[in-house]
Amino acid sequence: DSVMGAYNVETKAKLFDVKTGGEPEGILVTPDGKYAYVTSEVANAVHFIDIVQRKIIKNIRVGKRPRRFVLAAGGKELWVTNELGASVSIVSTGDQSVKQTLEFKIAGLRAADITPVGMALSPDGKTVWVGLGRANHVAEVDVATHQVRRTILVGKRAWGLAAHPDGKILYVTNAM
């Protein structure tokens, strides 16, 4: 079964499961602890889960093979990478609907070679960095305008990202 499970860290006891679509990959719990977002790679959806009621309250259709999340724009936007869609779905956290799909293009590469997975929000909240996987690049995206400022060649298969707290260094994992 594909589920989001909840566990007590101290007692190691399983608290509950919520059934999800196939291959749940990413999870993000809202800062207030009341809700969770879970990707389903098979369903091409994000499940919006009420943790208190322990049930899915909305299925949000996004791009192909959603993977990871970042909360941006002061928590008003949920950015979701679509690994096989060469894109990021930007979801309004107000009504849990997709407000925009940001597609990535790199000269000389097919869309199938652009596979976004990991993301990192800059410490000042103005930039989302998106690892473009097999495209070997990272995209720098302006949070306010949703425009790609630039792409940077970073090494093979850029999957995971983390920004240094001072915002001057971006760490990128490369799966060669």
mmCIF file of N, CA and C in Angstrom, residues 52-166:
data_model
loop_
_atom_site.group_PDB
_atom_site.id
_atom_site.type_symbol
_atom_site.label_atom_id
_atom_site.label_comp_id
_atom_site.label_asym_id
_atom_site.label_seq_id
_atom_site.Cartn_x
_atom_site.Cartn_y
_atom_site.Cartn_z
ATOM 1 N N VAL A 52 -5.162 16.304 11.414
ATOM 2 C CA VAL A 52 -6.066 16.078 12.549
ATOM 3 C C VAL A 52 -7.164 15.076 12.170
ATOM 4 N N GLN A 53 -7.773 15.277 10.972
ATOM 5 C CA GLN A 53 -8.824 14.362 10.519
ATOM 6 C C GLN A 53 -8.260 13.077 9.922
ATOM 7 N N ARG A 54 -6.940 13.099 9.639
ATOM 8 C CA ARG A 54 -6.248 11.930 9.097
ATOM 9 C C ARG A 54 -6.844 11.484 7.757
ATOM 10 N N LYS A 55 -7.068 12.479 6.876
ATOM 11 C CA LYS A 55 -7.610 12.137 5.565
ATOM 12 C C LYS A 55 -7.205 13.171 4.526
ATOM 13 N N ILE A 56 -7.221 12.714 3.266
ATOM 14 C CA ILE A 56 -6.969 13.617 2.142
ATOM 15 C C ILE A 56 -8.185 14.513 1.984
ATOM 16 N N ILE A 57 -7.940 15.820 1.926
ATOM 17 C CA ILE A 57 -9.065 16.732 1.708
ATOM 18 C C ILE A 57 -9.071 17.326 0.305
ATOM 19 N N LYS A 58 -7.940 17.176 -0.421
ATOM 20 C CA LYS A 58 -7.926 17.599 -1.818
ATOM 21 C C LYS A 58 -6.773 16.914 -2.535
ATOM 22 N N ASN A 59 -7.047 16.496 -3.763
ATOM 23 C CA ASN A 59 -6.020 15.996 -4.663
ATOM 24 C C ASN A 59 -5.763 17.080 -5.692
ATOM 25 N N ILE A 60 -4.534 17.538 -5.769
ATOM 26 C CA ILE A 60 -4.169 18.635 -6.663
ATOM 27 C C ILE A 60 -3.418 18.036 -7.849
ATOM 28 N N ARG A 61 -3.983 18.157 -9.044
ATOM 29 C CA ARG A 61 -3.325 17.636 -10.247
ATOM 30 C C ARG A 61 -2.168 18.551 -10.606
ATOM 31 N N VAL A 62 -0.982 17.981 -10.741
ATOM 32 C CA VAL A 62 0.211 18.739 -11.109
ATOM 33 C C VAL A 62 0.828 18.075 -12.340
ATOM 34 N N GLY A 63 2.112 18.322 -12.609
ATOM 35 C CA GLY A 63 2.774 17.752 -13.773
ATOM 36 C C GLY A 63 3.179 16.304 -13.562
ATOM 37 N N LYS A 64 3.905 15.775 -14.547
ATOM 38 C CA LYS A 64 4.305 14.368 -14.536
ATOM 39 C C LYS A 64 5.388 14.077 -13.497
ATOM 40 N N ARG A 65 5.104 13.099 -12.667
ATOM 41 C CA ARG A 65 6.028 12.569 -11.646
ATOM 42 C C ARG A 65 6.495 13.650 -10.659
ATOM 43 N N PRO A 66 5.560 14.189 -9.870
ATOM 44 C CA PRO A 66 5.941 15.203 -8.867
ATOM 45 C C PRO A 66 6.849 14.607 -7.804
ATOM 46 N N ARG A 67 7.810 15.417 -7.342
ATOM 47 C CA ARG A 67 8.811 14.885 -6.419
ATOM 48 C C ARG A 67 8.950 15.659 -5.118
ATOM 49 N N ARG A 68 9.343 16.932 -5.164
ATOM 50 C CA ARG A 68 9.718 17.676 -3.953
ATOM 51 C C ARG A 68 8.959 19.001 -3.868
ATOM 52 N N PHE A 69 9.058 19.626 -2.670
ATOM 53 C CA PHE A 69 8.325 20.860 -2.382
ATOM 54 C C PHE A 69 9.223 21.951 -1.826
ATOM 55 N N VAL A 70 8.762 23.180 -2.006
ATOM 56 C CA VAL A 70 9.274 24.340 -1.277
ATOM 57 C C VAL A 70 8.076 25.253 -1.023
ATOM 58 N N LEU A 71 7.951 25.746 0.193
ATOM 59 C CA LEU A 71 6.971 26.798 0.486
ATOM 60 C C LEU A 71 7.645 28.126 0.208
ATOM 61 N N ALA A 72 7.029 28.951 -0.643
ATOM 62 C CA ALA A 72 7.615 30.239 -1.031
ATOM 63 C C ALA A 72 6.578 31.345 -0.850
ATOM 64 N N ALA A 73 7.013 32.564 -1.149
ATOM 65 C CA ALA A 73 6.145 33.746 -1.068
ATOM 66 C C ALA A 73 5.477 33.847 0.304
ATOM 67 N N GLY A 74 6.282 33.679 1.349
ATOM 68 C CA GLY A 74 5.749 33.786 2.703
ATOM 69 C C GLY A 74 4.730 32.713 3.039
ATOM 70 N N GLY A 75 4.835 31.549 2.398
ATOM 71 C CA GLY A 75 3.912 30.451 2.653
ATOM 72 C C GLY A 75 2.670 30.484 1.783
ATOM 73 N N LYS A 76 2.561 31.456 0.889
ATOM 74 C CA LYS A 76 1.370 31.567 0.025
ATOM 75 C C LYS A 76 1.453 30.679 -1.217
ATOM 76 N N GLU A 77 2.667 30.171 -1.488
ATOM 77 C CA GLU A 77 2.847 29.323 -2.657
ATOM 78 C C GLU A 77 3.585 28.041 -2.281
ATOM 79 N N LEU A 78 3.118 26.942 -2.846
ATOM 80 C CA LEU A 78 3.782 25.654 -2.727
ATOM 81 C C LEU A 78 4.340 25.331 -4.105
ATOM 82 N N TRP A 79 5.659 25.233 -4.210
ATOM 83 C CA TRP A 79 6.305 24.898 -5.468
ATOM 84 C C TRP A 79 6.565 23.398 -5.474
ATOM 85 N N VAL A 80 6.201 22.737 -6.582
ATOM 86 C CA VAL A 80 6.309 21.286 -6.707
ATOM 87 C C VAL A 80 7.102 20.962 -7.968
ATOM 88 N N THR A 81 8.206 20.223 -7.836
ATOM 89 C CA THR A 81 8.945 19.823 -9.034
ATOM 90 C C THR A 81 8.240 18.652 -9.714
ATOM 91 N N ASN A 82 8.205 18.708 -11.055
ATOM 92 C CA ASN A 82 7.627 17.647 -11.880
ATOM 93 C C ASN A 82 8.761 17.032 -12.697
ATOM 94 N N GLU A 83 9.318 15.930 -12.188
ATOM 95 C CA GLU A 83 10.535 15.362 -12.766
ATOM 96 C C GLU A 83 10.399 15.029 -14.250
ATOM 97 N N LEU A 84 9.288 14.444 -14.662
ATOM 98 C CA LEU A 84 9.129 14.069 -16.060
ATOM 99 C C LEU A 84 8.323 15.099 -16.845
ATOM 100 N N GLY A 85 8.101 16.257 -16.265
ATOM 101 C CA GLY A 85 7.375 17.327 -16.939
ATOM 102 C C GLY A 85 8.241 18.528 -17.247
ATOM 103 N N ALA A 86 9.523 18.473 -16.897
ATOM 104 C CA ALA A 86 10.459 19.592 -17.105
ATOM 105 C C ALA A 86 9.870 20.884 -16.571
ATOM 106 N N SER A 87 9.236 20.790 -15.383
ATOM 107 C CA SER A 87 8.503 21.958 -14.884
ATOM 108 C C SER A 87 8.368 21.963 -13.367
ATOM 109 N N VAL A 88 7.863 23.090 -12.896
ATOM 110 C CA VAL A 88 7.456 23.255 -11.500
ATOM 111 C C VAL A 88 6.010 23.747 -11.511
ATOM 112 N N SER A 89 5.157 23.090 -10.733
ATOM 113 C CA SER A 89 3.791 23.576 -10.541
ATOM 114 C C SER A 89 3.794 24.495 -9.332
ATOM 115 N N ILE A 90 3.201 25.673 -9.487
ATOM 116 C CA ILE A 90 3.111 26.622 -8.385
ATOM 117 C C ILE A 90 1.659 26.627 -7.910
ATOM 118 N N VAL A 91 1.479 26.154 -6.674
ATOM 119 C CA VAL A 91 0.151 25.965 -6.093
ATOM 120 C C VAL A 91 -0.132 27.091 -5.101
ATOM 121 N N SER A 92 -1.310 27.675 -5.194
ATOM 122 C CA SER A 92 -1.754 28.655 -4.202
ATOM 123 C C SER A 92 -2.153 27.893 -2.945
ATOM 124 N N THR A 93 -1.555 28.237 -1.809
ATOM 125 C CA THR A 93 -1.911 27.553 -0.563
ATOM 126 C C THR A 93 -3.222 28.096 0.005
ATOM 127 N N GLY A 94 -3.746 29.155 -0.606
ATOM 128 C CA GLY A 94 -5.042 29.688 -0.174
ATOM 129 C C GLY A 94 -6.186 28.784 -0.583
ATOM 130 N N ASP A 95 -6.200 28.366 -1.865
ATOM 131 C CA ASP A 95 -7.285 27.513 -2.349
ATOM 132 C C ASP A 95 -6.803 26.157 -2.861
ATOM 133 N N GLN A 96 -5.512 25.862 -2.687
ATOM 134 C CA GLN A 96 -4.928 24.571 -3.071
ATOM 135 C C GLN A 96 -5.154 24.268 -4.553
ATOM 136 N N SER A 97 -4.929 25.278 -5.406
ATOM 137 C CA SER A 97 -5.052 25.067 -6.843
ATOM 138 C C SER A 97 -3.769 25.527 -7.535
ATOM 139 N N VAL A 98 -3.481 24.906 -8.684
ATOM 140 C CA VAL A 98 -2.299 25.284 -9.459
ATOM 141 C C VAL A 98 -2.559 26.638 -10.104
ATOM 142 N N LYS A 99 -1.711 27.609 -9.787
ATOM 143 C CA LYS A 99 -1.873 28.935 -10.375
ATOM 144 C C LYS A 99 -0.966 29.157 -11.572
ATOM 145 N N GLN A 100 0.102 28.350 -11.678
ATOM 146 C CA GLN A 100 1.007 28.478 -12.806
ATOM 147 C C GLN A 100 1.869 27.227 -12.910
ATOM 148 N N THR A 101 2.253 26.906 -14.151
ATOM 149 C CA THR A 101 3.240 25.868 -14.392
ATOM 150 C C THR A 101 4.430 26.536 -15.057
ATOM 151 N N LEU A 102 5.566 26.471 -14.399
ATOM 152 C CA LEU A 102 6.802 27.073 -14.896
ATOM 153 C C LEU A 102 7.596 25.985 -15.612
ATOM 154 N N GLU A 103 7.744 26.141 -16.936
ATOM 155 C CA GLU A 103 8.467 25.150 -17.729
ATOM 156 C C GLU A 103 9.909 25.587 -17.927
ATOM 157 N N PHE A 104 10.807 24.605 -17.880
ATOM 158 C CA PHE A 104 12.228 24.882 -18.048
ATOM 159 C C PHE A 104 12.668 24.482 -19.445
ATOM 160 N N LYS A 105 13.505 25.331 -20.044
ATOM 161 C CA LYS A 105 14.070 25.059 -21.362
ATOM 162 C C LYS A 105 15.549 25.418 -21.312
ATOM 163 N N ILE A 106 16.358 24.564 -21.912
ATOM 164 C CA ILE A 106 17.792 24.824 -22.025
ATOM 165 C C ILE A 106 18.170 24.543 -23.468
ATOM 166 N N ALA A 107 18.807 25.516 -24.106
ATOM 167 C CA ALA A 107 19.192 25.377 -25.511
ATOM 168 C C ALA A 107 19.995 24.103 -25.712
ATOM 169 N N GLY A 108 19.615 23.342 -26.726
ATOM 170 C CA GLY A 108 20.344 22.123 -27.065
ATOM 171 C C GLY A 108 19.882 20.883 -26.337
ATOM 172 N N LEU A 109 18.939 21.028 -25.397
ATOM 173 C CA LEU A 109 18.446 19.868 -24.651
ATOM 174 C C LEU A 109 16.966 19.640 -24.926
ATOM 175 N N ARG A 110 16.603 18.363 -25.011
ATOM 176 C CA ARG A 110 15.193 18.000 -25.127
ATOM 177 C C ARG A 110 14.534 18.135 -23.752
ATOM 178 N N ALA A 111 13.232 18.376 -23.755
ATOM 179 C CA ALA A 111 12.500 18.476 -22.486
ATOM 180 C C ALA A 111 12.673 17.215 -21.646
ATOM 181 N N ALA A 112 12.779 16.053 -22.303
ATOM 182 C CA ALA A 112 12.931 14.790 -21.577
ATOM 183 C C ALA A 112 14.244 14.721 -20.797
ATOM 184 N N ASP A 113 15.214 15.555 -21.159
ATOM 185 C CA ASP A 113 16.495 15.579 -20.452
ATOM 186 C C ASP A 113 16.507 16.577 -19.298
ATOM 187 N N ILE A 114 15.433 17.322 -19.135
ATOM 188 C CA ILE A 114 15.323 18.299 -18.050
ATOM 189 C C ILE A 114 14.407 17.684 -16.997
ATOM 190 N N THR A 115 15.021 17.257 -15.893
ATOM 191 C CA THR A 115 14.290 16.459 -14.895
ATOM 192 C C THR A 115 14.387 17.090 -13.507
ATOM 193 N N PRO A 116 13.585 18.122 -13.228
ATOM 194 C CA PRO A 116 13.656 18.795 -11.935
ATOM 195 C C PRO A 116 13.240 17.881 -10.778
ATOM 196 N N VAL A 117 14.034 17.925 -9.713
ATOM 197 C CA VAL A 117 13.707 17.167 -8.507
ATOM 198 C C VAL A 117 13.873 18.065 -7.274
ATOM 199 N N GLY A 118 15.108 18.357 -6.891
ATOM 200 C CA GLY A 118 15.353 19.101 -5.655
ATOM 201 C C GLY A 118 15.201 20.601 -5.837
ATOM 202 N N MET A 119 14.844 21.272 -4.748
ATOM 203 C CA MET A 119 14.730 22.728 -4.730
ATOM 204 C C MET A 119 15.259 23.252 -3.406
ATOM 205 N N ALA A 120 15.635 24.530 -3.419
ATOM 206 C CA ALA A 120 16.035 25.205 -2.189
ATOM 207 C C ALA A 120 15.574 26.653 -2.277
ATOM 208 N N LEU A 121 15.037 27.147 -1.191
ATOM 209 C CA LEU A 121 14.632 28.542 -1.077
ATOM 210 C C LEU A 121 15.790 29.328 -0.489
ATOM 211 N N SER A 122 16.108 30.465 -1.094
ATOM 212 C CA SER A 122 17.174 31.303 -0.545
ATOM 213 C C SER A 122 16.756 31.826 0.820
ATOM 214 N N PRO A 123 17.721 32.110 1.700
ATOM 215 C CA PRO A 123 17.389 32.587 3.045
ATOM 216 C C PRO A 123 16.540 33.866 3.051
ATOM 217 N N ASP A 124 16.697 34.716 2.028
ATOM 218 C CA ASP A 124 15.886 35.944 1.978
ATOM 219 C C ASP A 124 14.513 35.717 1.348
ATOM 220 N N GLY A 125 14.242 34.492 0.871
ATOM 221 C CA GLY A 125 12.942 34.148 0.310
ATOM 222 C C GLY A 125 12.684 34.678 -1.088
ATOM 223 N N LYS A 126 13.682 35.278 -1.713
ATOM 224 C CA LYS A 126 13.479 35.901 -3.031
ATOM 225 C C LYS A 126 13.776 34.986 -4.205
ATOM 226 N N THR A 127 14.453 33.867 -3.947
ATOM 227 C CA THR A 127 14.883 32.977 -5.018
ATOM 228 C C THR A 127 14.589 31.532 -4.654
ATOM 229 N N VAL A 128 14.117 30.778 -5.652
ATOM 230 C CA VAL A 128 14.056 29.323 -5.527
ATOM 231 C C VAL A 128 15.052 28.768 -6.526
ATOM 232 N N TRP A 129 15.947 27.930 -6.035
ATOM 233 C CA TRP A 129 16.898 27.222 -6.873
ATOM 234 C C TRP A 129 16.285 25.866 -7.185
ATOM 235 N N VAL A 130 16.306 25.469 -8.464
ATOM 236 C CA VAL A 130 15.713 24.201 -8.883
ATOM 237 C C VAL A 130 16.782 23.352 -9.570
ATOM 238 N N GLY A 131 17.045 22.168 -9.033
ATOM 239 C CA GLY A 131 17.973 21.243 -9.658
ATOM 240 C C GLY A 131 17.295 20.593 -10.854
ATOM 241 N N LEU A 132 17.928 20.667 -12.018
ATOM 242 C CA LEU A 132 17.315 20.172 -13.251
ATOM 243 C C LEU A 132 17.802 18.779 -13.641
ATOM 244 N N GLY A 133 18.293 18.027 -12.669
ATOM 245 C CA GLY A 133 18.610 16.615 -12.857
ATOM 246 C C GLY A 133 19.536 16.324 -14.014
ATOM 247 N N ARG A 134 19.060 15.497 -14.940
ATOM 248 C CA ARG A 134 19.895 15.056 -16.065
ATOM 249 C C ARG A 134 20.333 16.201 -16.969
ATOM 250 N N ALA A 135 19.743 17.370 -16.839
ATOM 251 C CA ALA A 135 20.165 18.532 -17.639
ATOM 252 C C ALA A 135 21.476 19.125 -17.118
ATOM 253 N N ASN A 136 21.921 18.661 -15.944
ATOM 254 C CA ASN A 136 23.209 19.086 -15.367
ATOM 255 C C ASN A 136 23.259 20.581 -15.028
ATOM 256 N N HIS A 137 22.124 21.173 -14.821
ATOM 257 C CA HIS A 137 22.026 22.603 -14.510
ATOM 258 C C HIS A 137 21.157 22.819 -13.272
ATOM 259 N N VAL A 138 21.304 24.004 -12.713
ATOM 260 C CA VAL A 138 20.406 24.510 -11.674
ATOM 261 C C VAL A 138 19.791 25.788 -12.224
ATOM 262 N N ALA A 139 18.486 25.938 -12.034
ATOM 263 C CA ALA A 139 17.799 27.158 -12.454
ATOM 264 C C ALA A 139 17.612 28.078 -11.248
ATOM 265 N N GLU A 140 17.902 29.345 -11.449
ATOM 266 C CA GLU A 140 17.663 30.382 -10.435
ATOM 267 C C GLU A 140 16.359 31.080 -10.824
ATOM 268 N N VAL A 141 15.331 30.967 -9.970
ATOM 269 C CA VAL A 141 14.005 31.488 -10.296
ATOM 270 C C VAL A 141 13.610 32.578 -9.310
ATOM 271 N N ASP A 142 13.140 33.700 -9.843
ATOM 272 C CA ASP A 142 12.665 34.824 -9.034
ATOM 273 C C ASP A 142 11.292 34.460 -8.460
ATOM 274 N N VAL A 143 11.163 34.489 -7.148
ATOM 275 C CA VAL A 143 9.910 34.102 -6.495
ATOM 276 C C VAL A 143 8.779 35.075 -6.842
ATOM 277 N N ALA A 144 9.056 36.356 -6.889
ATOM 278 C CA ALA A 144 8.006 37.356 -7.140
ATOM 279 C C ALA A 144 7.457 37.280 -8.561
ATOM 280 N N THR A 145 8.335 37.082 -9.546
ATOM 281 C CA THR A 145 7.903 37.122 -10.952
ATOM 282 C C THR A 145 7.740 35.743 -11.580
ATOM 283 N N HIS A 146 8.235 34.703 -10.911
ATOM 284 C CA HIS A 146 8.237 33.334 -11.437
ATOM 285 C C HIS A 146 9.035 33.228 -12.735
ATOM 286 N N GLN A 147 10.002 34.086 -12.925
ATOM 287 C CA GLN A 147 10.847 34.071 -14.116
ATOM 288 C C GLN A 147 12.202 33.429 -13.799
ATOM 289 N N VAL A 148 12.705 32.640 -14.752
ATOM 290 C CA VAL A 148 14.040 32.071 -14.602
ATOM 291 C C VAL A 148 15.041 33.188 -14.877
ATOM 292 N N ARG A 149 15.841 33.511 -13.873
ATOM 293 C CA ARG A 149 16.873 34.545 -14.047
ATOM 294 C C ARG A 149 18.029 34.013 -14.881
ATOM 295 N N ARG A 150 18.438 32.767 -14.577
ATOM 296 C CA ARG A 150 19.552 32.149 -15.285
ATOM 297 C C ARG A 150 19.600 30.681 -14.931
ATOM 298 N N THR A 151 20.334 29.922 -15.746
ATOM 299 C CA THR A 151 20.644 28.537 -15.416
ATOM 300 C C THR A 151 22.159 28.426 -15.323
ATOM 301 N N ILE A 152 22.613 27.551 -14.434
ATOM 302 C CA ILE A 152 24.039 27.414 -14.165
ATOM 303 C C ILE A 152 24.415 25.943 -14.319
ATOM 304 N N LEU A 153 25.445 25.671 -15.120
ATOM 305 C CA LEU A 153 25.973 24.324 -15.266
ATOM 306 C C LEU A 153 26.662 23.938 -13.956
ATOM 307 N N VAL A 154 26.251 22.813 -13.359
ATOM 308 C CA VAL A 154 26.760 22.478 -12.024
ATOM 309 C C VAL A 154 27.370 21.088 -11.903
ATOM 310 N N GLY A 155 27.262 20.256 -12.892
ATOM 311 C CA GLY A 155 27.752 18.887 -12.776
ATOM 312 C C GLY A 155 26.658 17.923 -13.155
ATOM 313 N N LYS A 156 27.007 16.645 -13.211
ATOM 314 C CA LYS A 156 26.066 15.650 -13.711
ATOM 315 C C LYS A 156 24.944 15.343 -12.729
ATOM 316 N N ARG A 157 23.739 15.299 -13.288
ATOM 317 C CA ARG A 157 22.535 14.886 -12.556
ATOM 318 C C ARG A 157 22.371 15.642 -11.234
ATOM 319 N N ALA A 158 22.062 16.891 -11.327
ATOM 320 C CA ALA A 158 21.867 17.759 -10.154
ATOM 321 C C ALA A 158 20.509 17.469 -9.520
ATOM 322 N N TRP A 159 20.520 16.679 -8.429
ATOM 323 C CA TRP A 159 19.254 16.267 -7.797
ATOM 324 C C TRP A 159 18.932 17.067 -6.537
ATOM 325 N N GLY A 160 19.793 17.039 -5.543
ATOM 326 C CA GLY A 160 19.488 17.651 -4.250
ATOM 327 C C GLY A 160 20.148 19.012 -4.105
ATOM 328 N N LEU A 161 19.465 19.926 -3.432
ATOM 329 C CA LEU A 161 19.975 21.281 -3.239
ATOM 330 C C LEU A 161 19.775 21.736 -1.801
ATOM 331 N N ALA A 162 20.697 22.572 -1.339
ATOM 332 C CA ALA A 162 20.550 23.243 -0.042
ATOM 333 C C ALA A 162 21.295 24.566 -0.118
ATOM 334 N N ALA A 163 20.674 25.606 0.396
ATOM 335 C CA ALA A 163 21.304 26.927 0.422
ATOM 336 C C ALA A 163 21.962 27.139 1.782
ATOM 337 N N HIS A 164 23.164 27.708 1.768
ATOM 338 C CA HIS A 164 23.842 28.073 3.012
ATOM 339 C C HIS A 164 23.010 29.178 3.679
ATOM 340 N N PRO A 165 22.966 29.228 4.997
ATOM 341 C CA PRO A 165 22.177 30.254 5.689
ATOM 342 C C PRO A 165 22.535 31.697 5.317
ATOM 343 N N ASP A 166 23.776 31.947 4.862
ATOM 344 C CA ASP A 166 24.122 33.316 4.476
ATOM 345 C C ASP A 166 23.697 33.634 3.034
#
